[in-house]
JSON list of C-alpha atoms in Angstrom, two decimals:
[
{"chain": "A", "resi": 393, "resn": "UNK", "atom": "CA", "xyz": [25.02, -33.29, 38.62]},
{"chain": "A", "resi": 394, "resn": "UNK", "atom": "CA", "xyz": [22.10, -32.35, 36.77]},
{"chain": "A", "resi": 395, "resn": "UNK", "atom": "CA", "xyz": [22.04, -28.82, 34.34]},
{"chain": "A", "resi": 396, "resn": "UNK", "atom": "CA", "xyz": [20.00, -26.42, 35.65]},
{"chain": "A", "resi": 397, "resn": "UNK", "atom": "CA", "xyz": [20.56, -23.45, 33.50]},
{"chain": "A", "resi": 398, "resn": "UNK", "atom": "CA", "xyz": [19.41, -25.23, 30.75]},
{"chain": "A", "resi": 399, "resn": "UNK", "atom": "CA", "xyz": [17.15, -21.99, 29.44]},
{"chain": "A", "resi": 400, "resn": "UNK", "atom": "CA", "xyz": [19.97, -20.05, 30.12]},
{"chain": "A", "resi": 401, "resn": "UNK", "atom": "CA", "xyz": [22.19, -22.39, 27.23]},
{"chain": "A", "resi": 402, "resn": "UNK", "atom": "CA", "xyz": [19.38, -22.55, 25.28]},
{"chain": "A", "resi": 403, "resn": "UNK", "atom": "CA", "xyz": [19.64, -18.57, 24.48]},
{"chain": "A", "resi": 404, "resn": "UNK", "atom": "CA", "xyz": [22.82, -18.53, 23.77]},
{"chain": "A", "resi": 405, "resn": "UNK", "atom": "CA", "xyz": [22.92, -21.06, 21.47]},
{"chain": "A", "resi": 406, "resn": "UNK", "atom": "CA", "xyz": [19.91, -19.11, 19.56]},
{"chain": "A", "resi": 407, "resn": "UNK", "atom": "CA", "xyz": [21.72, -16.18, 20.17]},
{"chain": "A", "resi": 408, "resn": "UNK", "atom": "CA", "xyz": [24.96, -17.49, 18.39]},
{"chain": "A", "resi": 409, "resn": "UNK", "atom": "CA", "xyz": [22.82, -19.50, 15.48]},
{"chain": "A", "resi": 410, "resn": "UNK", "atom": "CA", "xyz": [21.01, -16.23, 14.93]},
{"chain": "A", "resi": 411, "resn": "UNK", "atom": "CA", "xyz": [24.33, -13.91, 14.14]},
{"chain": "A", "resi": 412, "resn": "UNK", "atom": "CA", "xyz": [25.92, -17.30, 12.18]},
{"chain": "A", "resi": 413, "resn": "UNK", "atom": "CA", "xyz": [23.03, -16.70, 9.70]},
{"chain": "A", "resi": 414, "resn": "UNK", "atom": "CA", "xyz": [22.54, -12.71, 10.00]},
{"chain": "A", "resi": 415, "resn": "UNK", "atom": "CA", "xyz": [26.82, -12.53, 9.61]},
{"chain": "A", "resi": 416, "resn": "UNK", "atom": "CA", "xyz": [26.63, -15.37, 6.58]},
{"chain": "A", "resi": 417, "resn": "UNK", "atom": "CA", "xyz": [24.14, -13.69, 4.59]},
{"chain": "A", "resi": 418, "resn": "UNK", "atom": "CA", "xyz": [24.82, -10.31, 5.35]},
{"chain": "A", "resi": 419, "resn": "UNK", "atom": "CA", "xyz": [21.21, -8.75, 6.39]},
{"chain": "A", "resi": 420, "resn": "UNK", "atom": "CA", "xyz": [21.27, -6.23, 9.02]},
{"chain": "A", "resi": 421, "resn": "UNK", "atom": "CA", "xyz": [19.01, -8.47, 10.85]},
{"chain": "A", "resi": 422, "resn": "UNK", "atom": "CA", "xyz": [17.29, -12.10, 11.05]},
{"chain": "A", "resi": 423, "resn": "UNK", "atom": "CA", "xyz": [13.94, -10.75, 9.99]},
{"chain": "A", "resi": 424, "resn": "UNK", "atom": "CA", "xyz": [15.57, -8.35, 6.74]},
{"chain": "A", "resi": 425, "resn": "UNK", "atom": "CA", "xyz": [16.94, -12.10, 6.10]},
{"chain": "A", "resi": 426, "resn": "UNK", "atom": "CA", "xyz": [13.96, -13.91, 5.00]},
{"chain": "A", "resi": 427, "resn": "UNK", "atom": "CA", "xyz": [11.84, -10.94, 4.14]},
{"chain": "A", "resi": 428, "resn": "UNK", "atom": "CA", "xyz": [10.50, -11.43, 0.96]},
{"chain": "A", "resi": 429, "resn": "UNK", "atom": "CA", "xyz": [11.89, -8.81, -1.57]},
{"chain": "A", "resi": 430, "resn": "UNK", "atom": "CA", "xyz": [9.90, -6.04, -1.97]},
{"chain": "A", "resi": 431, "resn": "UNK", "atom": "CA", "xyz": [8.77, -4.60, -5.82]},
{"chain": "A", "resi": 432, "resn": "UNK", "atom": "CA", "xyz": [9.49, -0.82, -5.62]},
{"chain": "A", "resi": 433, "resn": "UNK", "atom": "CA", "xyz": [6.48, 0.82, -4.29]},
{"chain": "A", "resi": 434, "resn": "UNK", "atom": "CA", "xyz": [5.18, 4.54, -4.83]},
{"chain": "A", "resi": 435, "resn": "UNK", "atom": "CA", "xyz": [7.22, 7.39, -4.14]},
{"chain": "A", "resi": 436, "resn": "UNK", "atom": "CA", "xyz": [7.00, 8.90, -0.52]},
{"chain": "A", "resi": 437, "resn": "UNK", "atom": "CA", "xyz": [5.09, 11.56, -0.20]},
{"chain": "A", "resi": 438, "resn": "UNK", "atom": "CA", "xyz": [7.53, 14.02, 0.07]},
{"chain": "A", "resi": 439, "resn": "UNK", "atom": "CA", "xyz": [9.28, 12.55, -3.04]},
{"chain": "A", "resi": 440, "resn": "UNK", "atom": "CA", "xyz": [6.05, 12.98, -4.80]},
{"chain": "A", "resi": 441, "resn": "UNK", "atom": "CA", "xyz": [5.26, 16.37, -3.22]},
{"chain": "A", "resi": 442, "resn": "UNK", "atom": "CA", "xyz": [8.99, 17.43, -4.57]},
{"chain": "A", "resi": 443, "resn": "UNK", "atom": "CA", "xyz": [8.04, 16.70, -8.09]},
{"chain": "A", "resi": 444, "resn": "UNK", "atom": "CA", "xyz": [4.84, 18.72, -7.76]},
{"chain": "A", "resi": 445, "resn": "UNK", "atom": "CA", "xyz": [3.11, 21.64, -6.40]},
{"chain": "A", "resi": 446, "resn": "UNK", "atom": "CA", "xyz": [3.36, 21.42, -2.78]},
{"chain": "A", "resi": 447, "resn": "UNK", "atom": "CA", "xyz": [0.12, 22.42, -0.38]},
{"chain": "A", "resi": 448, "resn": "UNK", "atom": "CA", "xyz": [-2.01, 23.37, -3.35]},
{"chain": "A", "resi": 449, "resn": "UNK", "atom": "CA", "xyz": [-5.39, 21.74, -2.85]},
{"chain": "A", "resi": 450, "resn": "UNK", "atom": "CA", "xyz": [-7.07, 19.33, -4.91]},
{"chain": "A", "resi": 451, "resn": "UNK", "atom": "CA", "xyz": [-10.46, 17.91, -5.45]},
{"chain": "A", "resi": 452, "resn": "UNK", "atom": "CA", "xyz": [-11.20, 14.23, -5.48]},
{"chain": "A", "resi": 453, "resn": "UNK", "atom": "CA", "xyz": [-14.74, 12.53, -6.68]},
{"chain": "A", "resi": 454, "resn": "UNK", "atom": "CA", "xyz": [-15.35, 9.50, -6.24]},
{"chain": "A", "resi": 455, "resn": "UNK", "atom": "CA", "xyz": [-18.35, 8.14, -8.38]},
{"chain": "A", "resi": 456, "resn": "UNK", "atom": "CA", "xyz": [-19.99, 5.21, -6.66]},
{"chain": "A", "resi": 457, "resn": "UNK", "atom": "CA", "xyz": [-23.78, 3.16, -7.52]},
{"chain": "A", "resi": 458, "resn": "UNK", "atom": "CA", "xyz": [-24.79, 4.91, -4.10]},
{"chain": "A", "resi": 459, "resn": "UNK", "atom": "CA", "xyz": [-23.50, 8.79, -5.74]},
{"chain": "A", "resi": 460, "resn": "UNK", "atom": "CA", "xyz": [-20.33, 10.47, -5.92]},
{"chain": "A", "resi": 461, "resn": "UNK", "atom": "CA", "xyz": [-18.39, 11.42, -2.86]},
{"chain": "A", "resi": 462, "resn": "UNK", "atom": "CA", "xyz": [-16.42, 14.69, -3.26]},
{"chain": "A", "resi": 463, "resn": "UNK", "atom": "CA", "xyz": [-14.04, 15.96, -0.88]},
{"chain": "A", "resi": 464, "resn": "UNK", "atom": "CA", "xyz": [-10.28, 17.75, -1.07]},
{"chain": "A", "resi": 465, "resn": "UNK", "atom": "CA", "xyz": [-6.54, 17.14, -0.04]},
{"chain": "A", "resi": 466, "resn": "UNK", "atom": "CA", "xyz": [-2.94, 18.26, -0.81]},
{"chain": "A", "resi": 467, "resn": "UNK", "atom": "CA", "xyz": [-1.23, 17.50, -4.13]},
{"chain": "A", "resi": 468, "resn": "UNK", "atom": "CA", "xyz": [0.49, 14.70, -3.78]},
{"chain": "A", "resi": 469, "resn": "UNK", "atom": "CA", "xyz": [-1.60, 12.59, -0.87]},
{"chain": "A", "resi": 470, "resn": "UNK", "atom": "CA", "xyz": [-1.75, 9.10, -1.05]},
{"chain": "A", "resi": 471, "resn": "UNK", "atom": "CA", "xyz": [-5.47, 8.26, -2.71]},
{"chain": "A", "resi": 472, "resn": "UNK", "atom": "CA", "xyz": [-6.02, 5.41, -0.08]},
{"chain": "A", "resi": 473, "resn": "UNK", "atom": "CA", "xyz": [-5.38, 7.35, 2.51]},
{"chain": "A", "resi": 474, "resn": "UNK", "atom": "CA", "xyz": [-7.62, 9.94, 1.79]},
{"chain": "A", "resi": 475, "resn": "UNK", "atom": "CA", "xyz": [-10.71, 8.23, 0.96]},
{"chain": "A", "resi": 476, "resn": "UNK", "atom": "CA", "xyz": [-10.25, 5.88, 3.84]},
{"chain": "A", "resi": 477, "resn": "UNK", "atom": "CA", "xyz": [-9.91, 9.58, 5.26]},
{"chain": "A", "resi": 478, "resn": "UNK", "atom": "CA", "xyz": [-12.96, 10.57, 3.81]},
{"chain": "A", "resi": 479, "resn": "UNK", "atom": "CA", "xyz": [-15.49, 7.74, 5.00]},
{"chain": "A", "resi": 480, "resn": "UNK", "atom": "CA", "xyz": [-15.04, 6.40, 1.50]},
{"chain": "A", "resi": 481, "resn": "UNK", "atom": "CA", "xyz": [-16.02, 2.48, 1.68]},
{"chain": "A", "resi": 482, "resn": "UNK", "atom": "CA", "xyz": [-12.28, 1.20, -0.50]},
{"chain": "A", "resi": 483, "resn": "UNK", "atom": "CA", "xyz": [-12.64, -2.43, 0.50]},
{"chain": "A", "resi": 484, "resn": "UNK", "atom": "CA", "xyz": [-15.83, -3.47, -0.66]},
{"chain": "A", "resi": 485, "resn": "UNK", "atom": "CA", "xyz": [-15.15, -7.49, -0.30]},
{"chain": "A", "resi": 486, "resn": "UNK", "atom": "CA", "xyz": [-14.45, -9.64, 2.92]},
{"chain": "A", "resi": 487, "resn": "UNK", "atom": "CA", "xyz": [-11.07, -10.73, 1.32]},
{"chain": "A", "resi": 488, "resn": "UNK", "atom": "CA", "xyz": [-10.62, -6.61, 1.16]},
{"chain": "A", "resi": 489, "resn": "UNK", "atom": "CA", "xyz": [-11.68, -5.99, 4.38]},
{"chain": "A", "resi": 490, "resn": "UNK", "atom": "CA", "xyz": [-10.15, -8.36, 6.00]},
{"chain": "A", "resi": 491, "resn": "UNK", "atom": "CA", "xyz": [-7.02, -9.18, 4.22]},
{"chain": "A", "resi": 492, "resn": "UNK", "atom": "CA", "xyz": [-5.80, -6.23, 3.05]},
{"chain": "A", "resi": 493, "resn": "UNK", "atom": "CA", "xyz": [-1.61, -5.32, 2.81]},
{"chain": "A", "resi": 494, "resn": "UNK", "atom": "CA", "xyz": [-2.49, -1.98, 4.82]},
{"chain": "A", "resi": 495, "resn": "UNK", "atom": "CA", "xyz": [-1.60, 0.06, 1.32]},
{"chain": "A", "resi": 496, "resn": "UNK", "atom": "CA", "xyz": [1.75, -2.06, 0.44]},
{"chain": "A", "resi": 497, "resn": "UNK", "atom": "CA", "xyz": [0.79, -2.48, -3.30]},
{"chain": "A", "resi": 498, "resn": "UNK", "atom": "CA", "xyz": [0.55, -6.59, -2.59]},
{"chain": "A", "resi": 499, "resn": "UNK", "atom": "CA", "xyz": [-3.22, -7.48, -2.48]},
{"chain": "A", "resi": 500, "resn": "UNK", "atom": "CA", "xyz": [-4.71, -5.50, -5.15]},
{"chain": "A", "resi": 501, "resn": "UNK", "atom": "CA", "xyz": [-8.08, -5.01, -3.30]},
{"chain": "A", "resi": 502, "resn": "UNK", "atom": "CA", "xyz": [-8.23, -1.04, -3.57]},
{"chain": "A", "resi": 503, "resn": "UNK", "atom": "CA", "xyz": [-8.53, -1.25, -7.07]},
{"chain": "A", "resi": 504, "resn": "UNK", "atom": "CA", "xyz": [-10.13, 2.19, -8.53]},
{"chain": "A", "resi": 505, "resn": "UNK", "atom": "CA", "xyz": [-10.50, 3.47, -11.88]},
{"chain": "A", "resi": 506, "resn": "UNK", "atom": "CA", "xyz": [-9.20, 6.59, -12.88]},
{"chain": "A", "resi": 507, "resn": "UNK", "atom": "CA", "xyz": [-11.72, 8.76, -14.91]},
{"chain": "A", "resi": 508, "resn": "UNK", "atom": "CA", "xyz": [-10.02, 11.76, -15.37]},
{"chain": "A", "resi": 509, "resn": "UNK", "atom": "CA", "xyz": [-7.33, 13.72, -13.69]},
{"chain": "A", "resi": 510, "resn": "UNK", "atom": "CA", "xyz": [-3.90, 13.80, -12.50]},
{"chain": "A", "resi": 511, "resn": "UNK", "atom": "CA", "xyz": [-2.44, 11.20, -10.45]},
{"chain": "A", "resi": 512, "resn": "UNK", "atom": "CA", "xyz": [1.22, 9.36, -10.75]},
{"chain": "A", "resi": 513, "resn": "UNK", "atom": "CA", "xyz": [2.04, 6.84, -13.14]},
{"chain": "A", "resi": 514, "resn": "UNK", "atom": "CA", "xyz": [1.68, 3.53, -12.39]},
{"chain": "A", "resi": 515, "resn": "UNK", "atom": "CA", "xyz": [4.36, 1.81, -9.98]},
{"chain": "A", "resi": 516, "resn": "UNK", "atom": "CA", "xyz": [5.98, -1.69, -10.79]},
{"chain": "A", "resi": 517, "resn": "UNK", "atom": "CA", "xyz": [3.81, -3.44, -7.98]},
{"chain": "A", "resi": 518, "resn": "UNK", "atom": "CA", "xyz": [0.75, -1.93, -9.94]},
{"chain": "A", "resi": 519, "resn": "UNK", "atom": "CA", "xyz": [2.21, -3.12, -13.24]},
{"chain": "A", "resi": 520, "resn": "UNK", "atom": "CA", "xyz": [2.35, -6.63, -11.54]},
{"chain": "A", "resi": 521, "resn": "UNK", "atom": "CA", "xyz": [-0.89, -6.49, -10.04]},
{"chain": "A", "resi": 522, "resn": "UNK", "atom": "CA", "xyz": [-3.56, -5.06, -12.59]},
{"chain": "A", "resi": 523, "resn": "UNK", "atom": "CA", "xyz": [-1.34, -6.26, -15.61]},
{"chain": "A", "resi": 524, "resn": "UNK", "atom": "CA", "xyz": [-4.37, -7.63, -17.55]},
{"chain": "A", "resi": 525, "resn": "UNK", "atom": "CA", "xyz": [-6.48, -4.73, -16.30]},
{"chain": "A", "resi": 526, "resn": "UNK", "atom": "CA", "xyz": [-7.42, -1.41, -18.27]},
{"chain": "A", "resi": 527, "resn": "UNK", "atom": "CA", "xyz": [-4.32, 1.09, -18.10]},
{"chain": "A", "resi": 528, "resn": "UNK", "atom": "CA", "xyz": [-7.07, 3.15, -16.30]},
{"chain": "A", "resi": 529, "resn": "UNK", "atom": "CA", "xyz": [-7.49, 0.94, -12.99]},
{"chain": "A", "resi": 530, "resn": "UNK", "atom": "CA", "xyz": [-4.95, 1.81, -10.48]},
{"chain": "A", "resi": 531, "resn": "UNK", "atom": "CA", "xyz": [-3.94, 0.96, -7.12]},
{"chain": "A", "resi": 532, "resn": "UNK", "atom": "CA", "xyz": [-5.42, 3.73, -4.24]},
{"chain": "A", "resi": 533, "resn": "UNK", "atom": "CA", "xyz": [-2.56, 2.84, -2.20]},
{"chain": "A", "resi": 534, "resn": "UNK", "atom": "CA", "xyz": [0.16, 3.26, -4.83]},
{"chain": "A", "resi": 535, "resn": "UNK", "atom": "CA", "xyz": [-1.53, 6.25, -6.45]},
{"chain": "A", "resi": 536, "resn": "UNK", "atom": "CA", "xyz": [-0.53, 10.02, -5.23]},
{"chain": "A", "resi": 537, "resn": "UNK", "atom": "CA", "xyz": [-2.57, 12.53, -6.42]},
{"chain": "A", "resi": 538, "resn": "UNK", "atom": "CA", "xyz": [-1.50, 15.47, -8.55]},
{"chain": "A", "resi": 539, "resn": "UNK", "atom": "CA", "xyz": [-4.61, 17.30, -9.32]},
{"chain": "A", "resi": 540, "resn": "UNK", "atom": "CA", "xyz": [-8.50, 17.47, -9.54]},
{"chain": "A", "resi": 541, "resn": "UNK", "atom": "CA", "xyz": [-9.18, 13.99, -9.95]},
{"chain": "A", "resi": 542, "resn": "UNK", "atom": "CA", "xyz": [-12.27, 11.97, -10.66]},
{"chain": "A", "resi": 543, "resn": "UNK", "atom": "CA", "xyz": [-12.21, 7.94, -9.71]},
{"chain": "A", "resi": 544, "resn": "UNK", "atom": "CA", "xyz": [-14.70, 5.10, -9.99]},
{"chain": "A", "resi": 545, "resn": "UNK", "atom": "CA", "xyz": [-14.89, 2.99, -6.55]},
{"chain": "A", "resi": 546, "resn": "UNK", "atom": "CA", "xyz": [-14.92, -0.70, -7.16]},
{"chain": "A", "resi": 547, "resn": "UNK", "atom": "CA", "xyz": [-14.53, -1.09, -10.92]},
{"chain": "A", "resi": 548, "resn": "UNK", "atom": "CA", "xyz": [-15.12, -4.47, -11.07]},
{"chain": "A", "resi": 549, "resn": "UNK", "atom": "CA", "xyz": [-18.46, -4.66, -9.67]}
]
């Protein structure tokens, strides 16, 4: 006679290939399997907010050709997020705009400048990123803030 659960086999079998590969290389999962290995990113912001003064206030401005852009947040927020936040304009290029990593520290299109201010050091994926920049340009996304701070948007341009 002729199969007719074929579908039904077909699962399985993709089933059973799928744990053979999660159970040989010992990922909690198929897709933690072949995930690329991630470069330590910034600290959480609770980790960050540990390390600092939590819920004090802080003033970012952000110098821009078009004038500077002032607004606050907590010590220890995430500089991307907040001038994303704020109406700031971060990705300034179609490749930005449209391709960004969504703050993962792998695309390097939120590149800012810091003027002056307090902000966290530099994380590994920055290191890797903007290693023949300025120590000076950082990564929004990778970049909590730790006090009055004063960055230039789009330092390249």
């Amino acid at each position: 006679g002729r199969v007719t659960h074929l579908p039904h086999i077909t699962q399985i079998m993709a089933s059973m290939l799928k744990a053979s590969v999660v159970a040989l290389i010992g990922a909690a999962s198929l897709v933690d399997a072949f995930a690329p290995a991630a470069l330590p990113l910034r600290p959480s912001r609770a980790a960050a907010v540990s390390r600092i003064s939590p819920n004090m206030a802080v003033t970012v401005t952000v110098k821009e050709k078009t004038g500077d852009k002032t607004f606050t947040c907590e010590n220890g927020d995430i500089l991307r997020e907040e001038m994303l936040a704020n109406q700031v304009e971060l990705y300034y290029t179609m490749k930005g705009k449209a391709f960004n990593c969504g703050g993962g520290g792998n695309c390097g299109t939120c590149k800012v400048e810091v003027v002056s201010g307090k902000v966290t050091p530099r994380t590994e994926a920055e290191n890797k990123k903007l290693k023949d920049a300025p120590a000076t340009f950082r990564l929004a996304c990778q970049t909590c803030v730790t006090g009055n701070v004063v960055v230039r948007n789009r330092p390249d341009a």
